[in-house]
């Protein structure tokens, strides 16, 4: 199994670095450097967070690229030799993480050499768990977005849920307040336009009250919890130290990644492997 | 659907486009999960499978040897065993001299050989080939047939889908005909060719004078110009027929038993 995963990883990495995508990633990296670091000597927290975000982007998009390459009919003879399809998923994620890590380290090296941020050893030691956990999560989220893994409505469900969580889980419920205000404004306009619209206006007011009510507040706090690890990481980096609770954030991201990976594996194991003929 | 396939057998699956041949192979190889039901191997355990798909796509920038080395590693050969295994396969499919060619530079025939080579790596018990002779010139086809024949003699079981009846005649020990997703006919090739050909007795002249006498013996007897055709059910009367012919003064030039044409059986099954 390890031998097959290693071989597949080598193969997918070979495909990735021999494809046009490599050029796009390098161009993207230079554009990102120009936008974020060209004009300044970064503070350590800026360095950690911005390159962490760079890793998230590369990890997400390189997973999509590798998944697209794996989704070609060239892969049939490889599939036949697997004892479990999960081997392919592991190789895919490993390839993308390896590629991201190399690009991220080169990017960091470029910033270190050209912009000379003042990094202490303590701050350098903070970096690996943060960057790695974010990269792994981004890569697994990208799996759900790729044609190789998802099919039918699965993608819509996963990303619909994610969008809902983003809306519901904002820190102070501002999005829901904003939505409720819109409903109330429409309700007021409808009520003013005549008695025929009163029922509609009442329904909108009731919806606005529901959105700002206790129930949605509780649901919002649950969704809010989903984004806590990201806030904890940002707060920890900005403060210059992690509290004992904040230190759990990378581990929590890895737990999210594991759940999404299991979901992807489940989709993948029952998928028709009719791959793209080129 | 039930298929029986033993060692040393080559089963050819025939059928028109859209009959479900490729789908069947994909289900057998696990690429496609069955819509319903399950696949139960008779031996209780899944055999090791080698698969050559119909349309061959390879990582074009790789060299032949590099690709086969990767496939050997995927098939479980250790780093030490791989070079010898790849050499052996390259020799078997006649690609030793082209081992350092980029796959993108290989001809269609060479690509068929690479497809077969990768399927053979890992010493599979069951070789599943979708259109193995496709794109090969006549010499290439002969060589491919020789390789498959040799593999059969080595004890390999081969399942192949093809449109080429000549390949089936030359290679297969058994045939299955598919139509609309179902297997409508299975038989060993020898039985097919034995089964339905009428025995013909060819004489030196026109047999019109004794036609009614001969045809009255059995409805399976037909007289056409200078020949008597005996269907299977009338075969037991061949001595009587010969005696009548000789007594009427005719010389018997030859007795023939033409093989039933695979094309005829195929066409008949598909029409049904």
XYZ file of C-alpha atoms in Angstrom:
550
model
C 0.000 0.000 0.000
C 2.758 2.452 0.979
C 4.624 1.560 -2.237
C 1.531 2.226 -4.369
C 0.823 5.542 -2.631
C 4.460 6.615 -3.043
C 4.443 5.657 -6.741
C 1.158 7.456 -7.345
C 2.425 10.539 -5.507
C 5.590 10.565 -7.629
C 3.502 10.165 -10.772
C 1.021 12.928 -9.912
C 3.836 15.254 -8.831
C 5.634 14.535 -12.113
C 2.429 15.362 -14.015
C 1.918 18.576 -12.059
C 5.409 19.955 -12.540
C 5.366 18.996 -16.221
C 2.103 20.775 -16.891
C 1.169 24.321 -17.846
C -0.238 24.745 -14.329
C 3.279 25.088 -12.910
C 3.748 28.288 -14.927
C 0.481 29.687 -13.610
C 1.415 28.887 -10.020
C 4.826 30.541 -10.373
C 3.283 33.625 -11.998
C 0.613 33.716 -9.292
C 3.274 33.448 -6.592
C 5.236 36.382 -8.046
C 2.051 38.444 -8.357
C 1.183 37.635 -4.739
C 4.688 38.599 -3.628
C 4.452 41.872 -5.542
C 1.096 42.701 -3.931
C 1.907 41.717 -0.376
C 5.635 42.095 0.260
C 7.234 44.195 -2.465
C 6.860 47.535 -0.739
C 7.502 46.667 2.874
C 9.580 44.993 5.520
C 6.965 42.753 7.144
C 6.333 42.340 10.857
C 6.623 38.680 11.958
C 2.822 38.304 12.386
C 2.221 39.690 8.886
C 4.820 37.273 7.524
C 3.178 34.277 9.245
C -0.417 35.137 8.347
C 0.095 36.264 4.752
C 2.283 33.310 3.783
C -0.190 31.063 5.615
C -2.939 32.498 3.398
C -0.703 31.988 0.346
C -0.389 28.310 1.333
C -4.156 28.036 1.683
C -4.671 29.341 -1.862
C -1.946 27.183 -3.425
C -3.110 24.121 -1.560
C -6.721 24.612 -2.676
C -5.912 25.228 -6.333
C -3.136 22.647 -6.659
C -5.501 19.994 -5.278
C -7.988 20.968 -7.973
C -5.223 20.749 -10.626
C -3.998 17.342 -9.473
C -7.558 16.026 -9.182
C -8.225 17.180 -12.723
C -5.102 15.326 -13.942
C -6.139 12.207 -12.060
C -9.574 12.407 -13.649
C -8.172 11.415 -17.066
C -8.493 8.010 -18.680
C -4.709 7.595 -18.323
C -5.501 6.628 -14.744
C -7.458 3.454 -15.600
C -4.447 1.116 -15.415
C -3.518 2.726 -12.086
C -6.988 2.218 -10.622
C -6.979 -1.460 -11.500
C -3.957 -1.942 -9.276
C -5.331 -0.300 -6.153
C -6.585 -2.395 -3.301
C -8.667 0.574 -2.139
C -9.572 3.820 -3.862
C -8.551 5.736 -0.730
C -4.947 5.092 -1.751
C -5.525 7.411 -4.709
C -7.031 10.118 -2.498
C -4.101 9.956 -0.085
C -1.647 10.246 -2.983
C -3.596 13.173 -4.400
C -3.582 15.097 -1.093
C 0.088 14.248 -0.482
C 1.055 15.516 -3.938
C -0.794 18.770 -3.453
C 0.633 19.293 0.058
C 4.152 18.535 -1.134
C 3.828 21.010 -3.984
C 2.316 23.665 -1.686
C 5.021 23.164 0.918
C 7.803 23.560 -1.637
C 6.239 26.698 -3.114
C 5.441 28.107 0.332
C 8.987 27.528 1.577
C 10.473 29.095 -1.557
C 8.144 32.045 -1.126
C 9.105 32.415 2.538
C 12.788 32.167 1.609
C 12.346 34.906 -0.977
C 10.687 37.152 1.609
C 13.374 36.348 4.188
C 16.168 37.172 1.769
C 14.666 40.282 0.192
C 12.568 41.800 2.969
C 14.416 40.592 6.058
C 11.617 40.345 8.642
C 12.732 40.075 12.276
C 11.754 36.512 13.140
C 12.757 35.026 16.475
C 13.201 31.282 16.910
C 10.012 31.199 18.987
C 8.009 32.665 16.134
C 9.601 30.321 13.585
C 8.539 27.356 15.722
C 4.932 28.616 15.655
C 4.813 28.336 11.875
C 4.773 24.573 10.980
C 1.557 23.562 12.831
C -0.273 26.656 11.609
C 0.687 26.453 7.949
C 0.362 22.671 7.760
C -3.091 22.486 9.345
C -4.412 25.281 7.107
C -2.904 23.674 3.994
C -4.355 20.262 4.825
C -7.827 21.694 5.435
C -7.743 23.747 2.204
C -6.650 20.688 0.258
C -9.451 18.529 1.643
C -12.049 21.255 1.014
C -10.790 21.422 -2.599
C -11.388 17.663 -2.940
C -15.080 18.326 -2.387
C -15.017 20.893 -5.186
C -13.371 18.663 -7.777
C -15.129 16.616 -10.459
C -12.905 13.707 -9.566
C -14.479 13.234 -6.142
C -17.870 14.819 -6.014
C -20.867 14.071 -8.142
C -24.485 15.105 -8.402
C -25.593 17.381 -5.604
C -22.795 16.525 -3.170
C -20.774 19.618 -4.123
C -23.798 21.905 -3.839
C -24.630 20.453 -0.415
C -21.109 20.819 0.984
C -20.467 24.322 -0.308
C -24.073 25.420 0.401
C -23.542 24.339 4.003
C -20.225 26.181 4.087
C -21.848 29.357 2.714
C -24.644 29.033 5.268
C -22.079 28.621 8.028
C -20.272 31.750 6.827
C -23.481 33.784 6.861
C -24.785 32.416 10.147
C -21.506 32.267 11.928
C -20.189 35.799 11.570
C -18.957 37.029 14.887
C -21.678 39.479 15.914
C -24.620 38.317 13.814
C -24.234 41.378 11.560
C -25.210 39.509 8.377
C -28.468 38.311 9.889
C -29.192 41.831 11.227
C -28.553 43.192 7.757
C -30.888 40.616 6.201
C -33.579 41.321 8.828
C -33.305 45.084 8.100
C -33.871 44.413 4.400
C -36.968 42.318 5.235
C -38.322 45.076 7.516
C -37.767 47.757 4.870
C -39.627 45.722 2.232
C -42.385 45.010 4.783
C -42.765 48.743 5.550
C -42.918 49.606 1.846
C -45.502 46.860 1.212
C -47.637 47.963 4.163
C -47.547 51.554 2.872
C -48.620 50.512 -0.617
C -52.070 49.272 0.446
C -54.080 46.890 2.587
C -53.742 44.064 0.070
C -50.048 43.713 0.983
C -50.569 43.605 4.753
C -50.303 39.810 5.048
C -47.114 39.778 3.007
C -45.742 42.598 5.122
C -46.583 40.718 8.335
C -44.867 37.577 7.018
C -41.718 39.562 6.253
C -41.724 41.180 9.684
C -42.150 37.758 11.280
C -39.192 36.448 9.228
C -37.082 39.433 10.307
C -37.951 38.778 13.954
C -37.095 35.105 13.481
C -33.689 35.985 12.000
C -32.805 38.180 14.969
C -34.481 35.951 17.547
C -32.964 33.684 20.186
C -33.194 30.503 18.098
C -31.156 31.896 15.233
C -28.795 33.385 17.804
C -28.143 29.881 19.171
C -27.756 28.384 15.685
C -25.426 31.273 14.830
C -23.232 30.523 17.828
C -22.943 26.881 16.771
C -21.854 27.892 13.252
C -19.700 30.583 14.815
C -17.836 27.816 16.611
C -16.846 26.309 13.272
C -14.766 29.380 12.468
C -13.303 29.721 15.931
C -10.003 27.955 14.997
C -9.289 30.553 12.292
C -10.001 33.438 14.657
C -7.920 31.777 17.370
C -4.965 31.394 14.996
C -5.170 35.012 13.841
C -5.526 36.277 17.435
C -2.676 34.077 18.630
C -0.341 35.219 15.863
C -1.251 38.890 16.348
C -0.797 38.678 20.134
C 2.561 37.026 19.712
C 1.583 34.067 21.905
C -1.092 31.371 22.005
C -3.253 30.822 25.069
C -3.731 27.212 26.142
C -7.179 27.195 24.420
C -5.950 28.865 21.239
C -3.166 26.284 20.955
C -5.863 23.697 20.147
C -6.894 25.547 16.991
C -4.563 23.711 14.519
C -5.670 20.364 15.969
C -9.294 21.351 15.506
C -8.623 22.259 11.873
C -7.123 18.806 11.395
C -10.253 17.248 12.895
C -12.394 19.224 10.413
C -10.073 18.057 7.626
C -10.415 14.419 8.755
C -14.216 14.636 8.697
C -14.211 16.177 5.223
C -11.674 13.593 4.040
C -13.887 10.746 5.262
C -16.813 12.327 3.434
C -14.736 12.600 0.249
C -13.582 8.990 0.613
C -17.181 7.873 0.976
C -18.245 9.732 -2.188
C -15.216 8.454 -4.044
C -15.609 4.802 -3.102
C -19.048 4.546 -4.707
C -18.392 6.805 -7.692
C -18.532 5.622 -11.308
C -14.942 5.883 -12.456
C -15.745 7.010 -15.974
C -12.746 9.224 -16.515
C -12.260 12.004 -19.017
C -11.015 10.870 -22.442
C -8.636 13.455 -23.917
C -25.495 -12.607 -16.305
C -23.201 -15.551 -15.702
C -19.872 -16.281 -17.355
C -17.661 -19.266 -16.796
C -14.034 -18.945 -17.627
C -11.306 -21.344 -16.641
C -7.536 -21.491 -16.932
C -6.063 -21.679 -20.435
C -9.211 -20.213 -21.915
C -9.680 -17.174 -24.086
C -13.234 -15.905 -24.039
C -14.166 -13.507 -26.799
C -17.112 -11.263 -26.126
C -18.822 -10.166 -29.307
C -21.608 -7.703 -29.766
C -22.703 -4.650 -31.681
C -21.865 -1.121 -30.533
C -23.775 -0.268 -27.380
C -24.353 -3.913 -26.436
C -22.618 -3.334 -23.099
C -19.269 -5.076 -23.726
C -17.100 -2.256 -22.446
C -19.465 -1.657 -19.522
C -19.169 -5.331 -18.592
C -15.372 -5.097 -18.625
C -15.480 -1.921 -16.537
C -17.716 -3.577 -13.985
C -15.416 -6.603 -13.849
C -12.385 -4.381 -13.298
C -14.128 -2.369 -10.563
C -14.058 0.884 -12.518
C -17.833 0.903 -12.552
C -19.883 -0.330 -9.619
C -22.852 -2.448 -10.753
C -26.228 -0.652 -10.700
C -27.690 -3.609 -8.924
C -26.564 -7.052 -7.835
C -23.012 -8.056 -7.195
C -20.157 -9.842 -8.902
C -19.402 -13.188 -7.398
C -16.266 -14.959 -8.623
C -16.875 -18.684 -8.882
C -13.516 -19.483 -7.359
C -14.511 -17.516 -4.252
C -11.568 -15.177 -4.529
C -10.965 -12.372 -6.989
C -8.223 -13.180 -9.456
C -5.391 -10.735 -10.040
C -6.546 -8.686 -13.030
C -4.593 -7.033 -15.832
C -6.573 -4.603 -17.961
C -6.014 -2.966 -21.318
C -8.697 -0.379 -22.042
C -9.976 0.183 -25.558
C -8.787 3.760 -25.899
C -5.197 3.959 -24.876
C -4.088 7.139 -23.172
C -0.688 7.416 -21.568
C 1.343 10.174 -19.935
C 2.780 11.297 -23.262
C 5.992 12.861 -21.973
C 7.108 9.690 -20.245
C 9.425 7.230 -21.911
C 8.161 3.695 -22.506
C 10.500 2.183 -19.932
C 9.780 4.902 -17.386
C 6.052 4.254 -17.703
C 6.396 0.494 -17.385
C 8.723 0.932 -14.401
C 6.007 2.968 -12.698
C 3.417 0.309 -13.511
C 5.733 -2.405 -12.182
C 6.064 -0.499 -8.945
C 2.260 -0.126 -8.786
C 2.002 -3.884 -9.343
C 4.088 -4.587 -6.271
C 7.552 -5.345 -7.694
C 10.347 -4.232 -5.406
C 12.937 -1.761 -6.634
C 15.360 -4.663 -7.125
C 12.903 -6.821 -9.103
C 11.540 -4.047 -11.310
C 14.281 -3.763 -13.993
C 14.209 -7.496 -14.756
C 10.396 -7.573 -14.839
C 10.285 -4.592 -17.197
C 12.976 -6.125 -19.453
C 11.004 -9.347 -19.670
C 7.744 -7.602 -20.558
C 9.439 -5.347 -23.104
C 10.917 -8.409 -24.765
C 7.590 -10.232 -24.717
C 5.738 -7.448 -26.513
C 8.646 -6.681 -28.817
C 9.359 -3.200 -27.519
C 12.924 -3.593 -26.253
C 14.367 -1.441 -29.004
C 11.773 1.286 -28.380
C 12.097 1.337 -24.603
C 13.672 4.791 -24.544
C 11.178 6.351 -26.943
C 8.837 8.974 -25.595
C 5.291 7.582 -25.601
C 4.131 10.590 -27.619
C 6.422 9.414 -30.454
C 5.030 5.866 -30.501
C 2.789 4.633 -33.292
C -0.703 3.262 -32.688
C 0.601 -0.286 -32.908
C 3.372 0.438 -30.416
C 0.836 1.968 -28.067
C -1.218 -1.236 -28.252
C 1.894 -3.150 -27.222
C 2.551 -0.758 -24.336
C -1.088 -1.217 -23.298
C -0.661 -4.976 -23.320
C 2.700 -4.740 -21.532
C 1.288 -2.704 -18.653
C -1.616 -5.145 -18.352
C 0.812 -8.064 -18.104
C 2.964 -6.507 -15.388
C 2.222 -8.090 -12.048
C 1.600 -11.523 -13.581
C -2.225 -11.312 -13.572
C -4.340 -14.480 -13.521
C -7.034 -12.849 -15.623
C -6.220 -10.580 -18.515
C -9.059 -8.313 -19.634
C -8.478 -6.792 -23.058
C -10.755 -4.334 -24.789
C -10.169 -4.467 -28.570
C -6.607 -5.856 -28.426
C -6.051 -5.834 -32.186
C -7.248 -2.296 -32.759
C -4.890 -0.140 -34.786
C -2.422 -2.906 -35.579
C -1.262 -3.643 -39.108
C -1.611 -7.273 -40.348
C 1.854 -8.218 -39.079
C 1.199 -6.509 -35.764
C -2.072 -8.409 -35.475
C -0.306 -11.688 -36.124
C 2.267 -10.882 -33.472
C -0.425 -9.876 -30.984
C -2.252 -13.150 -31.643
C 0.979 -15.078 -31.117
C 1.571 -13.315 -27.801
C -1.973 -14.018 -26.584
C -1.724 -17.630 -27.729
C 1.521 -18.001 -25.823
C -0.026 -16.459 -22.715
C -2.887 -18.924 -22.927
C -0.437 -21.784 -23.162
C 1.246 -20.396 -20.049
C -2.055 -20.854 -18.207
C -3.415 -17.328 -18.360
C -7.125 -16.708 -18.662
C -8.030 -14.034 -21.150
C -11.278 -12.169 -21.591
C -11.405 -9.990 -24.658
C -13.980 -7.753 -26.275
C -13.688 -7.279 -29.973
C -15.506 -6.464 -33.158
C -13.030 -8.493 -35.179
C -14.437 -11.934 -35.872
C -11.132 -13.008 -37.393
C -9.397 -12.408 -34.057
C -12.041 -14.482 -32.336
C -11.668 -17.332 -34.830
C -7.891 -17.282 -34.561
C -7.598 -16.921 -30.813
C -10.623 -17.709 -28.719
C -11.525 -21.011 -27.167
C -14.972 -19.723 -26.194
C -17.316 -17.020 -27.313
C -20.119 -15.030 -25.725
C -22.411 -12.801 -27.736
C -23.873 -9.750 -26.017
C -26.900 -7.804 -27.080
C -28.694 -5.008 -25.208
C -26.763 -5.577 -21.993
C -27.296 -9.325 -21.853
C -25.345 -12.388 -22.873
C -27.514 -14.064 -25.495
C -25.205 -16.877 -26.556
C -22.236 -18.720 -25.101
C -20.407 -21.647 -26.549
C -16.980 -23.069 -27.106
C -15.646 -22.073 -30.491
C -15.219 -25.703 -31.561
C -18.914 -26.400 -30.921
C -19.888 -23.314 -32.877
C -18.011 -24.419 -35.925
C -19.239 -28.012 -35.612
C -22.837 -27.261 -34.971
C -24.872 -26.144 -37.898
C -23.089 -26.811 -41.203
C -24.995 -29.133 -43.556
C -23.086 -32.128 -44.967
C -22.850 -31.910 -48.753
C -22.396 -34.764 -51.186
C -21.075 -33.450 -54.498
C -21.701 -35.602 -57.591
C -20.470 -35.518 -61.179
C -23.730 -34.425 -62.816
C -27.202 -32.983 -62.361
C -29.357 -34.970 -59.930
C -32.800 -33.839 -61.141
C -33.791 -37.386 -62.158
C -33.536 -38.740 -58.604
C -34.357 -35.519 -56.749
C -37.883 -36.573 -55.646
C -36.667 -39.994 -54.550
C -33.867 -38.528 -52.443
C -35.966 -35.746 -50.932
C -38.719 -38.214 -49.995
C -36.302 -39.995 -47.621
C -36.267 -37.130 -45.119
C -37.265 -33.443 -45.069
C -33.656 -32.672 -44.062
C -32.433 -33.759 -47.488
C -32.240 -31.166 -50.267
C -31.013 -31.663 -53.818
C -29.540 -28.632 -55.561
C -28.153 -29.246 -59.072
C -25.250 -31.681 -58.598
C -25.201 -31.753 -54.779
C -27.198 -33.291 -51.969
C -27.387 -31.382 -48.713
C -27.965 -33.348 -45.542
C -29.083 -31.454 -42.486
C -28.142 -32.685 -39.020
C -31.384 -34.686 -38.630
C -30.858 -36.502 -41.946
C -27.219 -37.355 -41.371
C -28.021 -40.906 -40.295
C -29.394 -41.568 -43.805
C -26.099 -40.766 -45.553
C -25.388 -44.413 -46.427
C -28.826 -44.783 -48.066
C -28.298 -41.570 -49.996
C -24.880 -42.722 -51.207
C -26.295 -46.111 -52.235
C -29.104 -44.430 -54.247
C -26.656 -42.084 -55.950
C -24.330 -44.899 -56.962
C -27.164 -47.132 -58.127
C -28.452 -44.273 -60.309
C -25.056 -44.204 -62.010
C -23.644 -41.054 -60.450
C -20.080 -40.716 -59.280
C -19.524 -39.083 -55.906
C -16.753 -36.496 -56.290
C -16.455 -35.457 -52.646
C -18.248 -35.186 -49.343
C -17.928 -31.864 -47.520
C -18.913 -30.616 -44.144
C -18.476 -26.839 -44.323
C -17.978 -25.082 -41.002
C -20.758 -22.865 -39.856
C -19.734 -19.300 -40.254
C -19.200 -17.336 -37.030
C -20.535 -14.344 -38.907
C -23.825 -16.169 -39.554
C -24.242 -17.200 -35.939
C -23.355 -13.703 -34.763
C -25.826 -12.099 -37.172
C -28.540 -14.596 -36.201
C -28.098 -13.972 -32.479
C -28.080 -10.219 -32.813
C -31.229 -10.265 -34.983
C -33.019 -12.450 -32.421
